[in-house]
């Protein structure tokens, strides 16, 4: 996958793209991230990228000319690229959206700054708008890094153990089950017996039920969109009605 990033602060990307999973994905060539400075596309004498909003009001806006020139250049070099504007007003970015984007060959992420971008860019130069949550960041760079990180995990070959992405929270619409590692007894707190049993089928069932319980406790909204068997639906109903106590199997 090729990702083009358009930003006024390219330096923000260097460290996060160098380390750990992202760093390895880039080194292996499974992901190619090209960061461009929008200022390089400002062709006036002062290379100005912002201006005051018409009609007054606080703050500055990103001018349309450099942004449009940068996007046009990217589209010229990467035909068919999906151009995405990061904005708190966009569609909420979630695991399902990440899965959809991970199947693309290329995408451009536009990072806003100041009070955002001129409306004409939003309307006529971008294909899609994405928000990473209902809060306002000072710029789109951290949002772009979130999107890149989440998508990279889904690209074939990026995660060493394929399972670690398949069984994660949200991958099947549920939160992940509780996990434990050594020691068995940590300051008097024991690991659940079943995880030491060696009975893989019993462990699989326990994990699935724990995931259901956890999702019901913390994010019941997710259950409306999860694919559940008849037995699992019954289990949820029992937990809700108190016939089954959370924590029991
Ligand atoms: N005035 C804008 C508004 O109220 O919608 C907010 C501008 S914000 C200070 C500056 C830039 O940060 C935005 O143009 C966008 O690129 C980025 N940004 C802020 N919050 C974001 C979010 N939740 N998701 C994605 N990008 C965000």
Short mmCIF file of C-alpha atoms and ligand atoms in Angstrom, two decimals:
data_model
loop_
_atom_site.label_atom_id
_atom_site.label_comp_id
_atom_site.label_asym_id
_atom_site.label_seq_id
_atom_site.Cartn_x
_atom_site.Cartn_y
_atom_site.Cartn_z
CA UNK A 1 0.00 0.00 0.00
CA UNK A 2 1.13 3.51 -0.79
CA UNK A 3 0.14 6.37 1.52
CA UNK A 4 0.79 9.98 0.59
CA UNK A 5 0.64 12.42 3.51
CA UNK A 6 0.10 16.13 2.94
CA UNK A 7 1.10 18.23 5.93
CA UNK A 8 2.65 21.52 7.02
CA UNK A 9 4.71 19.62 9.63
CA UNK A 10 6.49 16.67 7.96
CA UNK A 11 8.92 16.35 10.90
CA UNK A 12 6.10 15.05 13.12
CA UNK A 13 6.08 11.82 11.09
CA UNK A 14 9.74 10.84 11.28
CA UNK A 15 9.95 9.14 14.67
CA UNK A 16 6.60 7.26 14.63
CA UNK A 17 7.37 5.87 11.19
CA UNK A 18 10.81 4.64 12.23
CA UNK A 19 9.95 2.31 15.10
CA UNK A 20 8.25 -0.94 16.00
CA UNK A 21 5.55 -2.36 13.71
CA UNK A 22 5.31 0.68 11.43
CA UNK A 23 9.08 0.91 11.08
CA UNK A 24 9.30 -2.78 10.13
CA UNK A 25 6.39 -2.55 7.67
CA UNK A 26 8.17 0.31 5.91
CA UNK A 27 11.53 -1.45 5.94
CA UNK A 28 10.02 -4.61 4.47
CA UNK A 29 8.31 -2.56 1.77
CA UNK A 30 4.84 -3.75 2.82
CA UNK A 31 3.86 -0.12 3.25
CA UNK A 32 5.21 2.96 1.56
CA UNK A 33 4.56 6.33 3.23
CA UNK A 34 5.57 9.49 1.40
CA UNK A 35 5.27 12.71 3.41
CA UNK A 36 4.96 15.97 1.46
CA UNK A 37 5.12 19.49 2.76
CA UNK A 38 2.10 21.50 1.58
CA UNK A 39 4.27 24.61 1.73
CA UNK A 40 6.28 23.24 -1.21
CA UNK A 41 3.16 23.84 -3.30
CA UNK A 42 2.75 27.49 -2.25
CA UNK A 43 4.07 29.45 -5.19
CA UNK A 44 3.57 33.07 -4.06
CA UNK A 45 6.47 35.22 -2.90
CA UNK A 46 6.00 34.44 0.81
CA UNK A 47 4.93 30.81 0.32
CA UNK A 48 1.86 31.62 2.36
CA UNK A 49 -0.34 28.67 3.33
CA UNK A 50 -2.96 30.36 5.54
CA UNK A 51 -5.20 33.39 5.45
CA UNK A 52 -7.99 35.11 7.39
CA UNK A 53 -11.53 33.76 6.97
CA UNK A 54 -13.96 35.80 4.89
CA UNK A 55 -16.72 37.20 7.09
CA UNK A 56 -14.39 37.53 10.07
CA UNK A 57 -14.00 35.24 13.05
CA UNK A 58 -11.11 33.86 14.99
CA UNK A 59 -8.07 32.05 13.63
CA UNK A 60 -6.70 31.38 10.19
CA UNK A 61 -7.68 28.96 7.45
CA UNK A 62 -5.54 26.90 5.11
CA UNK A 63 -5.56 28.62 1.73
CA UNK A 64 -6.97 26.63 -1.18
CA UNK A 65 -4.21 27.18 -3.78
CA UNK A 66 -1.31 25.24 -2.16
CA UNK A 67 -3.62 22.43 -1.06
CA UNK A 68 -5.23 22.07 -4.47
CA UNK A 69 -1.81 22.11 -6.16
CA UNK A 70 -0.50 19.45 -3.76
CA UNK A 71 -3.55 17.21 -4.28
CA UNK A 72 -3.39 17.65 -8.07
CA UNK A 73 0.29 16.69 -8.02
CA UNK A 74 -0.45 13.55 -5.98
CA UNK A 75 -3.33 12.55 -8.26
CA UNK A 76 -1.06 13.08 -11.29
CA UNK A 77 1.61 10.79 -9.82
CA UNK A 78 -0.68 8.16 -8.33
CA UNK A 79 -3.70 7.63 -10.61
CA UNK A 80 -6.82 6.44 -8.78
CA UNK A 81 -5.54 7.43 -5.33
CA UNK A 82 -8.28 7.97 -2.70
CA UNK A 83 -7.91 11.48 -1.26
CA UNK A 84 -8.98 11.69 2.38
CA UNK A 85 -9.28 14.85 4.46
CA UNK A 86 -8.80 14.45 8.20
CA UNK A 87 -11.38 16.54 10.01
CA UNK A 88 -13.45 16.27 13.20
CA UNK A 89 -16.48 16.63 10.92
CA UNK A 90 -15.75 13.44 8.94
CA UNK A 91 -17.08 9.89 9.14
CA UNK A 92 -15.90 8.23 12.33
CA UNK A 93 -12.82 6.04 11.71
CA UNK A 94 -13.32 2.58 13.23
CA UNK A 95 -12.01 -0.94 12.71
CA UNK A 96 -14.52 -1.65 9.93
CA UNK A 97 -13.49 1.51 8.09
CA UNK A 98 -9.83 0.57 8.59
CA UNK A 99 -10.54 -2.82 7.00
CA UNK A 100 -12.11 -1.12 4.00
CA UNK A 101 -9.18 1.29 3.58
CA UNK A 102 -6.61 -1.49 4.02
CA UNK A 103 -7.83 -3.03 0.78
CA UNK A 104 -6.97 0.09 -1.23
CA UNK A 105 -3.78 0.30 -3.25
CA UNK A 106 -3.18 3.93 -2.34
CA UNK A 107 -4.57 6.82 -0.37
CA UNK A 108 -3.64 10.40 0.43
CA UNK A 109 -4.18 11.79 3.93
CA UNK A 110 -4.56 15.55 4.17
CA UNK A 111 -3.67 17.05 7.53
CA UNK A 112 -5.41 20.30 8.37
CA UNK A 113 -4.03 22.96 10.72
CA UNK A 114 -5.32 26.26 12.13
CA UNK A 115 -9.14 26.40 11.84
CA UNK A 116 -9.10 23.86 9.03
CA UNK A 117 -9.23 24.10 5.25
CA UNK A 118 -11.10 26.32 2.80
CA UNK A 119 -14.51 24.73 2.15
CA UNK A 120 -13.88 24.50 -1.62
CA UNK A 121 -11.07 22.01 -1.01
CA UNK A 122 -13.39 19.87 1.09
CA UNK A 123 -16.12 20.00 -1.55
CA UNK A 124 -14.18 19.67 -4.80
CA UNK A 125 -10.73 18.15 -4.14
CA UNK A 126 -11.29 15.34 -1.66
CA UNK A 127 -13.07 12.00 -1.98
CA UNK A 128 -13.79 11.42 1.66
CA UNK A 129 -13.56 12.98 5.14
CA UNK A 130 -12.47 11.03 8.21
CA UNK A 131 -12.55 11.83 11.92
CA UNK A 132 -10.69 9.80 14.53
CA UNK A 133 -13.08 10.81 17.33
CA UNK A 134 -15.38 13.42 18.76
CA UNK A 135 -12.73 15.85 19.95
CA UNK A 136 -10.65 18.54 18.30
CA UNK A 137 -6.90 18.08 17.73
CA UNK A 138 -4.63 20.99 16.85
CA UNK A 139 -3.76 19.35 13.56
CA UNK A 140 -4.43 16.32 11.37
CA UNK A 141 -0.94 14.83 11.80
CA UNK A 142 -1.78 12.73 14.85
CA UNK A 143 -5.04 11.65 13.22
CA UNK A 144 -3.08 10.58 10.11
CA UNK A 145 -0.67 8.58 12.26
CA UNK A 146 -3.57 6.83 13.98
CA UNK A 147 -5.06 5.91 10.60
CA UNK A 148 -1.69 4.71 9.23
CA UNK A 149 -0.95 2.62 12.34
CA UNK A 150 -4.37 0.93 12.41
CA UNK A 151 -4.29 0.16 8.68
CA UNK A 152 -0.69 -1.10 8.74
CA UNK A 153 -1.64 -3.79 11.28
CA UNK A 154 -4.18 -5.14 8.79
CA UNK A 155 -1.81 -5.42 5.82
CA UNK A 156 -0.70 -8.98 5.04
CA UNK A 157 2.71 -9.79 6.50
CA UNK A 158 2.94 -6.77 8.82
CA UNK A 159 2.10 -8.57 12.07
CA UNK A 160 4.33 -11.55 12.78
CA UNK A 161 1.57 -13.72 14.22
CA UNK A 162 -1.53 -13.45 12.02
CA UNK A 163 -3.78 -14.42 14.91
CA UNK A 164 -2.86 -11.35 16.92
CA UNK A 165 -4.86 -9.20 14.55
CA UNK A 166 -7.65 -11.71 13.90
CA UNK A 167 -8.58 -12.07 17.58
CA UNK A 168 -8.19 -8.45 18.62
CA UNK A 169 -10.90 -6.15 19.95
CA UNK A 170 -13.41 -5.09 17.27
CA UNK A 171 -12.14 -7.63 14.71
CA UNK A 172 -15.26 -9.73 15.28
CA UNK A 173 -17.37 -6.90 16.69
CA UNK A 174 -16.49 -7.71 20.33
CA UNK A 175 -13.92 -6.48 22.83
CA UNK A 176 -11.07 -8.90 23.42
CA UNK A 177 -11.15 -11.43 26.28
CA UNK A 178 -8.87 -10.91 29.33
CA UNK A 179 -5.25 -12.01 28.87
CA UNK A 180 -2.67 -13.25 31.38
CA UNK A 181 1.03 -14.10 31.28
CA UNK A 182 3.53 -15.43 33.84
CA UNK A 183 3.73 -15.61 36.82
CA UNK A 184 0.70 -17.78 37.65
CA UNK A 185 0.39 -16.05 40.99
CA UNK A 186 1.16 -12.35 41.03
CA UNK A 187 1.07 -10.82 44.52
CA UNK A 188 -1.72 -13.24 45.48
CA UNK A 189 -3.74 -12.76 42.28
CA UNK A 190 -4.17 -16.04 40.38
CA UNK A 191 -4.50 -16.74 36.67
CA UNK A 192 -7.91 -18.38 35.91
CA UNK A 193 -7.51 -22.16 36.26
CA UNK A 194 -9.00 -22.90 32.85
CA UNK A 195 -6.13 -21.16 31.04
CA UNK A 196 -3.71 -23.65 32.62
CA UNK A 197 -5.83 -26.69 31.76
CA UNK A 198 -4.35 -27.33 28.30
CA UNK A 199 -7.92 -27.98 27.07
CA UNK A 200 -7.97 -25.83 23.94
CA UNK A 201 -11.68 -26.18 23.24
CA UNK A 202 -12.59 -25.24 26.84
CA UNK A 203 -10.20 -22.26 26.64
CA UNK A 204 -11.71 -21.13 23.33
CA UNK A 205 -15.23 -21.26 24.83
CA UNK A 206 -14.12 -19.43 27.99
CA UNK A 207 -12.50 -16.68 25.94
CA UNK A 208 -15.55 -16.22 23.75
CA UNK A 209 -17.82 -15.91 26.79
CA UNK A 210 -15.43 -13.50 28.50
CA UNK A 211 -15.40 -11.40 25.34
CA UNK A 212 -19.21 -11.37 25.34
CA UNK A 213 -19.37 -10.42 29.04
CA UNK A 214 -16.77 -7.71 28.67
CA UNK A 215 -18.50 -6.24 25.65
CA UNK A 216 -21.85 -6.26 27.46
CA UNK A 217 -20.31 -4.51 30.49
CA UNK A 218 -18.26 -1.90 28.64
CA UNK A 219 -19.62 -1.45 25.12
CA UNK A 220 -23.13 -2.93 24.88
CA UNK A 221 -23.68 -0.86 21.72
CA UNK A 222 -21.23 -3.16 19.87
CA UNK A 223 -23.43 -6.22 20.47
CA UNK A 224 -26.08 -4.81 18.12
CA UNK A 225 -23.67 -5.25 15.21
CA UNK A 226 -21.93 -8.51 16.22
CA UNK A 227 -22.75 -11.81 14.60
CA UNK A 228 -23.81 -14.04 17.50
CA UNK A 229 -25.01 -17.65 17.58
CA UNK A 230 -28.37 -18.52 19.16
CA UNK A 231 -26.53 -19.88 22.21
CA UNK A 232 -24.49 -16.68 22.56
CA UNK A 233 -27.60 -14.50 22.34
CA UNK A 234 -29.17 -16.63 25.08
CA UNK A 235 -26.02 -16.21 27.18
CA UNK A 236 -26.22 -12.41 26.80
CA UNK A 237 -29.91 -12.41 27.75
CA UNK A 238 -29.11 -14.46 30.87
CA UNK A 239 -26.37 -12.02 31.86
CA UNK A 240 -28.72 -9.09 31.34
CA UNK A 241 -31.52 -10.64 33.39
CA UNK A 242 -29.10 -11.55 36.19
CA UNK A 243 -29.80 -15.29 35.76
CA UNK A 244 -26.12 -15.62 35.06
CA UNK A 245 -23.66 -13.60 37.13
CA UNK A 246 -20.87 -11.78 35.29
CA UNK A 247 -17.65 -13.55 36.27
CA UNK A 248 -19.23 -17.02 36.23
CA UNK A 249 -19.14 -19.34 33.25
N1 LIG B 1 -12.29 24.43 13.11
C1 LIG B 1 -12.36 23.02 12.87
C2 LIG B 1 -13.72 22.51 13.29
O1 LIG B 1 -14.29 23.03 14.24
O2 LIG B 1 -14.22 21.54 12.68
C3 LIG B 1 -11.27 22.28 13.66
C4 LIG B 1 -9.90 22.53 13.15
S1 LIG B 1 -8.65 21.66 14.01
C5 LIG B 1 -8.14 22.83 15.21
C6 LIG B 1 -7.30 21.63 12.91
C7 LIG B 1 -7.14 20.37 12.10
O3 LIG B 1 -6.92 19.26 12.96
C8 LIG B 1 -8.33 19.96 11.24
O4 LIG B 1 -8.36 20.64 10.02
C9 LIG B 1 -8.09 18.47 11.06
O5 LIG B 1 -7.21 18.20 9.98
C10 LIG B 1 -7.41 18.08 12.35
N2 LIG B 1 -8.33 17.44 13.32
C11 LIG B 1 -8.78 17.95 14.47
N3 LIG B 1 -9.57 17.09 15.11
C12 LIG B 1 -9.64 15.98 14.35
C13 LIG B 1 -10.31 14.74 14.48
N4 LIG B 1 -11.08 14.47 15.53
N5 LIG B 1 -10.15 13.83 13.50
C14 LIG B 1 -9.39 14.08 12.43
N6 LIG B 1 -8.73 15.25 12.25
C15 LIG B 1 -8.84 16.18 13.20
#
